[in-house]
Every structure is written in C-alpha cells, then in structure tokens.
CSV table of N, CA and C in Angstrom, one decimal:
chain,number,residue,atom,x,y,z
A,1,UNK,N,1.4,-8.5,-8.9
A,1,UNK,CA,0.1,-7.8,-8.8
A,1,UNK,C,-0.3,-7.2,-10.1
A,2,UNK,N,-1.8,-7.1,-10.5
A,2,UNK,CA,-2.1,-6.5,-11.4
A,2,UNK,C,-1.5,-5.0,-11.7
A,3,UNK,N,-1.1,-4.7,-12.9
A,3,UNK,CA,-1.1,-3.1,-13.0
A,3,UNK,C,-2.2,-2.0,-13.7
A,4,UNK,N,-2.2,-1.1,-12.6
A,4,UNK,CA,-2.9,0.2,-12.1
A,4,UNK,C,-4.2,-0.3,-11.3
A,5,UNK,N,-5.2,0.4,-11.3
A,5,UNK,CA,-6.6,-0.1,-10.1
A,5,UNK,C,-6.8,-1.3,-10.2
A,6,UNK,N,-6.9,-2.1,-10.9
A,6,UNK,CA,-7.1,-3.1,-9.9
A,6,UNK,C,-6.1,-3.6,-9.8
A,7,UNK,N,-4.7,-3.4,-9.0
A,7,UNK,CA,-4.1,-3.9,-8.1
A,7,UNK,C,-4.6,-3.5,-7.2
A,8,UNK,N,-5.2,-2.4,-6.6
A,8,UNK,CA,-6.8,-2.0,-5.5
A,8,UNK,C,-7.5,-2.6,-5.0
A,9,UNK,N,-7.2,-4.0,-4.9
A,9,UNK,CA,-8.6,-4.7,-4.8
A,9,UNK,C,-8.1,-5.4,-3.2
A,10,UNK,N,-9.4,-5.8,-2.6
A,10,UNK,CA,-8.8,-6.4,-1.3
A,10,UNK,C,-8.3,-7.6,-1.7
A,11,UNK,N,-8.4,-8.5,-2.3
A,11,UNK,CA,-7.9,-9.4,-3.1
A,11,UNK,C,-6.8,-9.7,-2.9
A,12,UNK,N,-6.2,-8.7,-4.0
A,12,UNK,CA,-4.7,-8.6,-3.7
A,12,UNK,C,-4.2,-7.7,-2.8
A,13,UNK,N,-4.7,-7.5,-1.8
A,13,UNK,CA,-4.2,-6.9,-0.8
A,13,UNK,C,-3.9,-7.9,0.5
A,14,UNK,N,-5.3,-9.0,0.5
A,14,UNK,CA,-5.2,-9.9,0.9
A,14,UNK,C,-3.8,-11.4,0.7
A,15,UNK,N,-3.8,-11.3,-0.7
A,15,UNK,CA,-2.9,-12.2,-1.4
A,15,UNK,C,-1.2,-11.4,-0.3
A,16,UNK,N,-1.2,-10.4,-0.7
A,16,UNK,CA,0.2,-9.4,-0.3
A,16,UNK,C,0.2,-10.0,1.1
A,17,UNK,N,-0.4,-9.5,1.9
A,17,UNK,CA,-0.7,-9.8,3.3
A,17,UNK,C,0.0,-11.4,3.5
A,18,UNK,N,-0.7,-12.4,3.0
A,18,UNK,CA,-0.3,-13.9,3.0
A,18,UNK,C,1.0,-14.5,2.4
A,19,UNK,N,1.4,-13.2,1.9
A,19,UNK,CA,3.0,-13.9,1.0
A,19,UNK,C,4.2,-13.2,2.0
A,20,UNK,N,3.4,-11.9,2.9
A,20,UNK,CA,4.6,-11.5,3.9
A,20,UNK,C,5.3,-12.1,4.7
A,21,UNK,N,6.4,-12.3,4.8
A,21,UNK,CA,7.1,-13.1,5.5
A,21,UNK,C,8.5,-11.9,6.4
A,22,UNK,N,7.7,-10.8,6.9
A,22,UNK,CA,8.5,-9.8,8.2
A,22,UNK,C,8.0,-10.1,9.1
A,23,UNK,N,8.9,-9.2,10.0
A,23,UNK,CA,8.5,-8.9,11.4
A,23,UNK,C,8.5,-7.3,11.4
A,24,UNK,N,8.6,-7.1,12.6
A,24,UNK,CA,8.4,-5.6,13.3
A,24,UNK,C,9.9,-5.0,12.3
A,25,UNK,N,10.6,-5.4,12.1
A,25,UNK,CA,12.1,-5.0,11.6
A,25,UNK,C,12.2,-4.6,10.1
A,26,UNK,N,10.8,-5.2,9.3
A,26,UNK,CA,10.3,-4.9,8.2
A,26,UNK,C,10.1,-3.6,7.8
A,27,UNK,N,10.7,-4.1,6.0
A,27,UNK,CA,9.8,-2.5,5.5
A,27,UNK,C,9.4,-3.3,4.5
A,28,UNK,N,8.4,-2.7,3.4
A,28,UNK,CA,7.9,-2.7,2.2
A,28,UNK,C,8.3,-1.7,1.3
A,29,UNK,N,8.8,-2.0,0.3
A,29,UNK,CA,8.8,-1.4,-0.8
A,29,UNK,C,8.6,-1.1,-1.9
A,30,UNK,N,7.3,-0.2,-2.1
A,30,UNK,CA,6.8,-0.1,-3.0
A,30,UNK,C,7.4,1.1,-4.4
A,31,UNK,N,7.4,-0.1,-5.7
A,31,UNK,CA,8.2,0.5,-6.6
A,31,UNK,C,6.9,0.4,-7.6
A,32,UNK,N,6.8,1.4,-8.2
A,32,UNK,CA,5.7,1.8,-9.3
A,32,UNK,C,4.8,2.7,-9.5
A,33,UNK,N,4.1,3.3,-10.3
A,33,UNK,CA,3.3,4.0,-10.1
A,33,UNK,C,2.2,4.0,-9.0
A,34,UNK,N,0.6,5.5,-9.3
A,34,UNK,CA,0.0,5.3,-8.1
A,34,UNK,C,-0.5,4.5,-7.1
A,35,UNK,N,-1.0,3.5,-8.1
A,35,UNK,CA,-1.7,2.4,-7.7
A,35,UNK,C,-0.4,1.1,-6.9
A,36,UNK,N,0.3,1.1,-7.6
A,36,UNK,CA,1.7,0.2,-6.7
A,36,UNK,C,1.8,0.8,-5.0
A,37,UNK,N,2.0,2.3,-5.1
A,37,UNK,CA,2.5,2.9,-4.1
A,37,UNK,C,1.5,3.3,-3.1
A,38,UNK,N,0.3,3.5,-3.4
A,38,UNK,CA,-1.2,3.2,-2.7
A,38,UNK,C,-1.3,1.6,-2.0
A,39,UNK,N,-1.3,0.7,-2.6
A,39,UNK,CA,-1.4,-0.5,-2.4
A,39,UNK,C,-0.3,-0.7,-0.9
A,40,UNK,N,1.2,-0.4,-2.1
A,40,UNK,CA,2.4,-0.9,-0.5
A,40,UNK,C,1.8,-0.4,0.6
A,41,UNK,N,1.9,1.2,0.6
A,41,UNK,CA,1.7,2.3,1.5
A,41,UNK,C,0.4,1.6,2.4
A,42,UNK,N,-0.6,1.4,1.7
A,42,UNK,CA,-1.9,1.0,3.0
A,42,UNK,C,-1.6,-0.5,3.7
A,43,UNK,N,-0.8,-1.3,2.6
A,43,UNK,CA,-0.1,-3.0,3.5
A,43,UNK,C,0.4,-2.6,4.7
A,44,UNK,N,1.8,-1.6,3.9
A,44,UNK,CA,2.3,-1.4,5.4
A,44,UNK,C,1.8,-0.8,6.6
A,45,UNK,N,1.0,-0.1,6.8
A,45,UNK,CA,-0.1,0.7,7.6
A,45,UNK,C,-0.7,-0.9,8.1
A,46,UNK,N,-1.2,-1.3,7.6
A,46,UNK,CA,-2.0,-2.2,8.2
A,46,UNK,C,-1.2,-3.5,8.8
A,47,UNK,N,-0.1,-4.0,8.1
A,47,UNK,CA,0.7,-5.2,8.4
A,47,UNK,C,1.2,-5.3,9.4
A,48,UNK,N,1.0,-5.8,10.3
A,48,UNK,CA,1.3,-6.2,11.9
A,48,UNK,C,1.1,-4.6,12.5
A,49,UNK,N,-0.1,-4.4,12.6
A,49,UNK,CA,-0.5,-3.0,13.1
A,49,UNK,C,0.5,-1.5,12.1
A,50,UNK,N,1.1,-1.3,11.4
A,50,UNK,CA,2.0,-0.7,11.1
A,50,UNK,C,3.3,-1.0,10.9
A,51,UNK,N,4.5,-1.4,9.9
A,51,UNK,CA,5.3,-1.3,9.9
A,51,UNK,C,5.7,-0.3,8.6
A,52,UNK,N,7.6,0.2,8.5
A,52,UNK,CA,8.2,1.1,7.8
A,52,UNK,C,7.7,0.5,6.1
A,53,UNK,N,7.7,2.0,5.2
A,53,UNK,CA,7.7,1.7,3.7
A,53,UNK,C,8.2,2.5,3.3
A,54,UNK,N,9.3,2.2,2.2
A,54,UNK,CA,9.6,3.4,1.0
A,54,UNK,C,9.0,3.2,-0.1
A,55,UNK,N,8.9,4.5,-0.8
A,55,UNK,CA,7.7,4.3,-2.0
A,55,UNK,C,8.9,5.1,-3.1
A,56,UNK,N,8.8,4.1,-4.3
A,56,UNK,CA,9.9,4.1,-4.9
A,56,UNK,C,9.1,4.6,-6.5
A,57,UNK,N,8.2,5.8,-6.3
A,57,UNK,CA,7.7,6.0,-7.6
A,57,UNK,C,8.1,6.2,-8.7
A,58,UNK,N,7.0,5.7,-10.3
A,58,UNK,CA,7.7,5.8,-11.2
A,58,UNK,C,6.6,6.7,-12.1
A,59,UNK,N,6.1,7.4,-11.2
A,59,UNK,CA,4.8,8.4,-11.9
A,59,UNK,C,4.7,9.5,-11.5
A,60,UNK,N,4.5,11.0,-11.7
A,60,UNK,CA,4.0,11.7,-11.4
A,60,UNK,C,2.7,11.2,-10.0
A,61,UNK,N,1.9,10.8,-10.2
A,61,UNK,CA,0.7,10.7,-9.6
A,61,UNK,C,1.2,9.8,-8.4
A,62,UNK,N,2.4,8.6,-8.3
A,62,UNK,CA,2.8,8.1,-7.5
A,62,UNK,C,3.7,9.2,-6.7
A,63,UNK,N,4.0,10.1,-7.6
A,63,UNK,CA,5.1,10.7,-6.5
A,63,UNK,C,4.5,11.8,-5.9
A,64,UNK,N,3.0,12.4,-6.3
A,64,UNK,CA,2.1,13.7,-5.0
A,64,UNK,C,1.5,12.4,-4.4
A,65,UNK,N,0.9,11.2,-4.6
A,65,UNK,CA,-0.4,10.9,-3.7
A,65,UNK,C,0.5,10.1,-2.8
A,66,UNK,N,0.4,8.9,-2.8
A,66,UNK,CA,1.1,8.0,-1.6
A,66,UNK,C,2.3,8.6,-1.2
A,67,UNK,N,3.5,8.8,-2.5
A,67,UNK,CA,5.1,8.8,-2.4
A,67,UNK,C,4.7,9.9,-1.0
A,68,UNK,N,4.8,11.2,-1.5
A,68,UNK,CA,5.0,12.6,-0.8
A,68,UNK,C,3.8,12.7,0.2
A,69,UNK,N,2.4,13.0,-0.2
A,69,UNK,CA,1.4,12.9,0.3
A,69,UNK,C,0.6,11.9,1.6
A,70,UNK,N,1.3,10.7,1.5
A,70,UNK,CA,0.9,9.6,2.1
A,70,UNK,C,-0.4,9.2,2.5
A,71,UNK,N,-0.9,9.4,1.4
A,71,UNK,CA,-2.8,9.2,1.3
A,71,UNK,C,-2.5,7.7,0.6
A,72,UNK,N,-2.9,6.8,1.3
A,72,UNK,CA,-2.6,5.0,0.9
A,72,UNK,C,-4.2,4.7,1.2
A,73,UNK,N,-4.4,3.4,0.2
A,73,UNK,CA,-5.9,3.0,0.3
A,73,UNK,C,-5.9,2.2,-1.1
A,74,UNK,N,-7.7,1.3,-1.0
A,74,UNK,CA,-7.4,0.3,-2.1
A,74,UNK,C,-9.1,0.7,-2.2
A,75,UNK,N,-9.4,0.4,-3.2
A,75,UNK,CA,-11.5,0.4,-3.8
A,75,UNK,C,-11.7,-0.9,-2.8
A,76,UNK,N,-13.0,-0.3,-2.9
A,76,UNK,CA,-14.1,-1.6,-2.4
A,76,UNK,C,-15.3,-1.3,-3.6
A,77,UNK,N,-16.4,-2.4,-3.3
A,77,UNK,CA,-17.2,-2.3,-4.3
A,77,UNK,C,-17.8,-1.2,-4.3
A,78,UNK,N,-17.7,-0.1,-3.6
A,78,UNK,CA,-18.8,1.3,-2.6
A,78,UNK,C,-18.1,2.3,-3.4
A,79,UNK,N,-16.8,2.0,-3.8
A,79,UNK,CA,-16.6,3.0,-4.4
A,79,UNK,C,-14.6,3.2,-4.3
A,80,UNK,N,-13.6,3.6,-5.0
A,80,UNK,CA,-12.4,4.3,-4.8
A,80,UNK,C,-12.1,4.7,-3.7
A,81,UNK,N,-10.7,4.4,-3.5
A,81,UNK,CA,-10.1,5.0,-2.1
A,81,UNK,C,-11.0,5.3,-1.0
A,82,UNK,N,-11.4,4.2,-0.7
A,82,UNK,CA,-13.1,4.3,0.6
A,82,UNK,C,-11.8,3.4,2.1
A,83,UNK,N,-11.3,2.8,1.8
A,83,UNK,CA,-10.9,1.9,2.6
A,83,UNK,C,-9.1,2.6,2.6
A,84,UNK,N,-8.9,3.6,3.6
A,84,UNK,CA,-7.4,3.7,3.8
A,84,UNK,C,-7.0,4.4,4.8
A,85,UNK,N,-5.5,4.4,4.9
A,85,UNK,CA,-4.9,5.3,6.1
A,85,UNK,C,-3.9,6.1,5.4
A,86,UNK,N,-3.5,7.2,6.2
A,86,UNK,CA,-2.5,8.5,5.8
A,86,UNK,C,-1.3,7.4,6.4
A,87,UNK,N,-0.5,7.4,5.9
A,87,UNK,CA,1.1,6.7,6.6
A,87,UNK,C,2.2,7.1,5.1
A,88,UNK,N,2.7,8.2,5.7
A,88,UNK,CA,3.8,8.8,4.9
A,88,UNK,C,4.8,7.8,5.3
A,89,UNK,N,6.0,8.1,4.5
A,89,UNK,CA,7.2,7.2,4.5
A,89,UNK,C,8.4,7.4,5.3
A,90,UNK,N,8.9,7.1,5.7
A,90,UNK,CA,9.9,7.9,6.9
A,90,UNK,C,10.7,9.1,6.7
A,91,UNK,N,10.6,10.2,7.4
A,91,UNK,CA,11.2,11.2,7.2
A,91,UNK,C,10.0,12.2,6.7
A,92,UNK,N,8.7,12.4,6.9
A,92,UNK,CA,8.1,13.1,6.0
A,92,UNK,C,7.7,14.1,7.2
C-alpha cells in the first residue's frame, strides 16, 4: 500500500478487500503509522461484516487515533475521514 493518506483511498481499500483470503477466524494486522492503522482498522470493520484487528503502531498519531482510540476510516473525494467506523481492537 502507499505510505501515509493516500493509502486512504477506496482504491486501496478495495485492492485489500480482494487480496483477503480469511474467514470469520481472521484477524488483520495493521503495522504502521496513522494512515496504516486507519486503513486495517476500517477493512476489518467492514470485511465480512466485521472481523478481529491488532494495530501494531509505529507513530504517535497511530497509537491515539485508530491504535487506542479506534476512530478507523479512509478520504473520499468530499473530503478526509468522511467514510468510517469506530472498531477498537480487542480488549479496549
């Protein structure tokens, strides 16, 4: 995936989506800063209705927004973080 926003893009959200190869038994894990851990965080929310993610940050900004926070979401052309869901990581 690209690094920082535009990994954001439905694009590659789409791309992620089509390379998944889980089931219900799945997790994702997202290693990298905000935009990494926004990105996993909103797949797994959305990938077969919801399945588990750990968010393995390597930023400040990854570790309050998605990591801890679990504010997940990607841009559309309307604007930043317009398109997302809250799905903290287990145990939060």
């Amino acid at each position: 995936m690209p690094a920082g926003e535009p990994a954001k893009q439905l694009r590659v959200l789409e791309r992620l989506w089509s390379e998944l190869r889980l089931d219900r038994k799945g997790t994702i894990v997202g290693l990298g800063g905000g935009a990494a851990t926004d990105l996993a965080g909103f797949a797994a929310a959305t990938y077969l209705r919801g399945i588990p993610w750990v968010a393995v940050p390597t930023t400040v900004v990854g570790q309050v927004d998605a990591a801890i926070g679990g504010k997940t979401a990607i841009d559309i052309p309307q604007g930043k973080n317009l398109v997302g869901a809250f799905t903290g990581p287990p145990g939060r």
